[in-house]
CSV table of C-alpha atoms in Angstrom, one decimal:
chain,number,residue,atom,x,y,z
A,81,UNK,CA,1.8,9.7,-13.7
A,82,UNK,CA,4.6,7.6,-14.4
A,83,UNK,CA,5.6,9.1,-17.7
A,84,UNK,CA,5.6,12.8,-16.7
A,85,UNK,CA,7.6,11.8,-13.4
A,86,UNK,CA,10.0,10.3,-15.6
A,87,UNK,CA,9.9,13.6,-17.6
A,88,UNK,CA,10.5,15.2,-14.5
A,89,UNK,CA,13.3,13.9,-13.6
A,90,UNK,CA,14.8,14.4,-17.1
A,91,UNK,CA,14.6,18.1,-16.5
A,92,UNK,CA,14.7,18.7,-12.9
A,93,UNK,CA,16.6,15.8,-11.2
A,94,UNK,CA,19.7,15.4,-9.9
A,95,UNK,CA,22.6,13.2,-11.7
A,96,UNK,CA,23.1,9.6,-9.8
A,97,UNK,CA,20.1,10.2,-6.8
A,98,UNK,CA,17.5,8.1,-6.4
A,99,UNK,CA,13.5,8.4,-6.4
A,100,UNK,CA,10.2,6.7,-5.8
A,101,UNK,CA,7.7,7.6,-8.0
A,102,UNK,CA,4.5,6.1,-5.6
A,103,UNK,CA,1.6,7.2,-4.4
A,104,UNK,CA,2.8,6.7,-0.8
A,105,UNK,CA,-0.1,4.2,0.2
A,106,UNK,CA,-0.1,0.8,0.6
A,107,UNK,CA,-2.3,-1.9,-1.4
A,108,UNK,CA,-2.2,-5.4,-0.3
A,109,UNK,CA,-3.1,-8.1,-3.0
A,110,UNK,CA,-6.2,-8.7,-2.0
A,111,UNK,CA,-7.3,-5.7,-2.3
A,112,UNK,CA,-5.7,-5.0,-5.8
A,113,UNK,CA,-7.8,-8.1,-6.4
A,114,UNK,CA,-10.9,-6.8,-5.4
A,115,UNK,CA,-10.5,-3.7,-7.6
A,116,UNK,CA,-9.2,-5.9,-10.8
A,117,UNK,CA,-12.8,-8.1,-10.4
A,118,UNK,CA,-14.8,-4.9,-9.6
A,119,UNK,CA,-13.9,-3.6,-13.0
A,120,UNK,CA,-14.0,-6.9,-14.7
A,121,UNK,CA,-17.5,-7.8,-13.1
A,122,UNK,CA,-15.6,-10.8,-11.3
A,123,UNK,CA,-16.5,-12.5,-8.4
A,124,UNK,CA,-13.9,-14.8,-8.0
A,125,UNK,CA,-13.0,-17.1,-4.4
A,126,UNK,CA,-10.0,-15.4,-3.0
A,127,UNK,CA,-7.8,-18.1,-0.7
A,128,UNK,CA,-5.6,-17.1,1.6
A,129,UNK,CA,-2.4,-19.8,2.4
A,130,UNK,CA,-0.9,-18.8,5.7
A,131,UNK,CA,1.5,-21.5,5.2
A,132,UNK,CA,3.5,-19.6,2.0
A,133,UNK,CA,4.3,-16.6,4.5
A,134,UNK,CA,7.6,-16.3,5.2
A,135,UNK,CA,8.4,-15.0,8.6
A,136,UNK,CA,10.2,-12.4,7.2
A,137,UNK,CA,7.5,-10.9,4.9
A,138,UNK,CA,6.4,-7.1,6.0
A,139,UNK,CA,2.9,-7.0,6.9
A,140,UNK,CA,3.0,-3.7,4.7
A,141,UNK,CA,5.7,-2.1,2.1
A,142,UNK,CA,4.9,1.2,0.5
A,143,UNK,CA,7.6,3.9,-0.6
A,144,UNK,CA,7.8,7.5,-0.2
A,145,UNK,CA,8.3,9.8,-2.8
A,146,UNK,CA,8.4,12.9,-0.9
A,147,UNK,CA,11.9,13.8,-2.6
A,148,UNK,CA,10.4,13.1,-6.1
A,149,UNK,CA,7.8,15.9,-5.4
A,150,UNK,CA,10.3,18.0,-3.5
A,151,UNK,CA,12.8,18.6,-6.3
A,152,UNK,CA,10.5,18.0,-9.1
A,153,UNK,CA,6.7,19.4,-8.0
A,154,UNK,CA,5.7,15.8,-9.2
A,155,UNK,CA,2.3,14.8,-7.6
A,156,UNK,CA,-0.4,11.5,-8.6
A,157,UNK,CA,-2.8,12.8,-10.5
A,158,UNK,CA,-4.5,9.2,-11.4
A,159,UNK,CA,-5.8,7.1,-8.3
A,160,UNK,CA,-5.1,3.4,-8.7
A,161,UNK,CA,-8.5,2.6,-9.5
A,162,UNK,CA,-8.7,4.6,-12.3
A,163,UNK,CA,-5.4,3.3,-14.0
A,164,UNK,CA,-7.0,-0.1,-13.5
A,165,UNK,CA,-9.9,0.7,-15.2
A,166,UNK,CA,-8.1,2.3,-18.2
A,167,UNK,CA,-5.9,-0.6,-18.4
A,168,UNK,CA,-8.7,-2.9,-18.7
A,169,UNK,CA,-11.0,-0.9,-20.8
């Protein structure tokens, strides 16, 4: 997804603009996690420390990348899952 965005942009972006290549949703780390040890046959203890949030941490980041498919026709084609499991495989 990644790659052909790039190549995207090569042909159809404009000079000195900026994009996000995303998928638009958010994954927090646990569940990133969860998919890494579903994969990996894992079951590992996930802890939580409360204490190591910073006030000003966003419960949730993700970015858009509506102008990326506006001015290229750029879409995902991979979910994350699978990309995990090719990376690991």
């Amino acid at each position: 997804d990644i790659a052909r965005a790039y190549r995207l942009l090569v042909e159809k972006g404009r000079n000195g603009e900026i994009y996000n290549i995303s998928s638009g949703v958010s994954t927090s780390g646990e569940e990133l996690v969860s998919m890494i040890s579903k994969v990996m046959k894992l079951n590992p203890k996930i802890k939580i420390d409360k204490d190591r949030f910073r006030p000003i941490d966003l419960p949730e980041i993700y970015a858009s990348s509506n102008k990326l498919k506006k001015e290229t026709g750029w879409k995902p084609l991979y979910s994350l899952n699978e990309t995990i499991e090719d990376i690991i495989n």
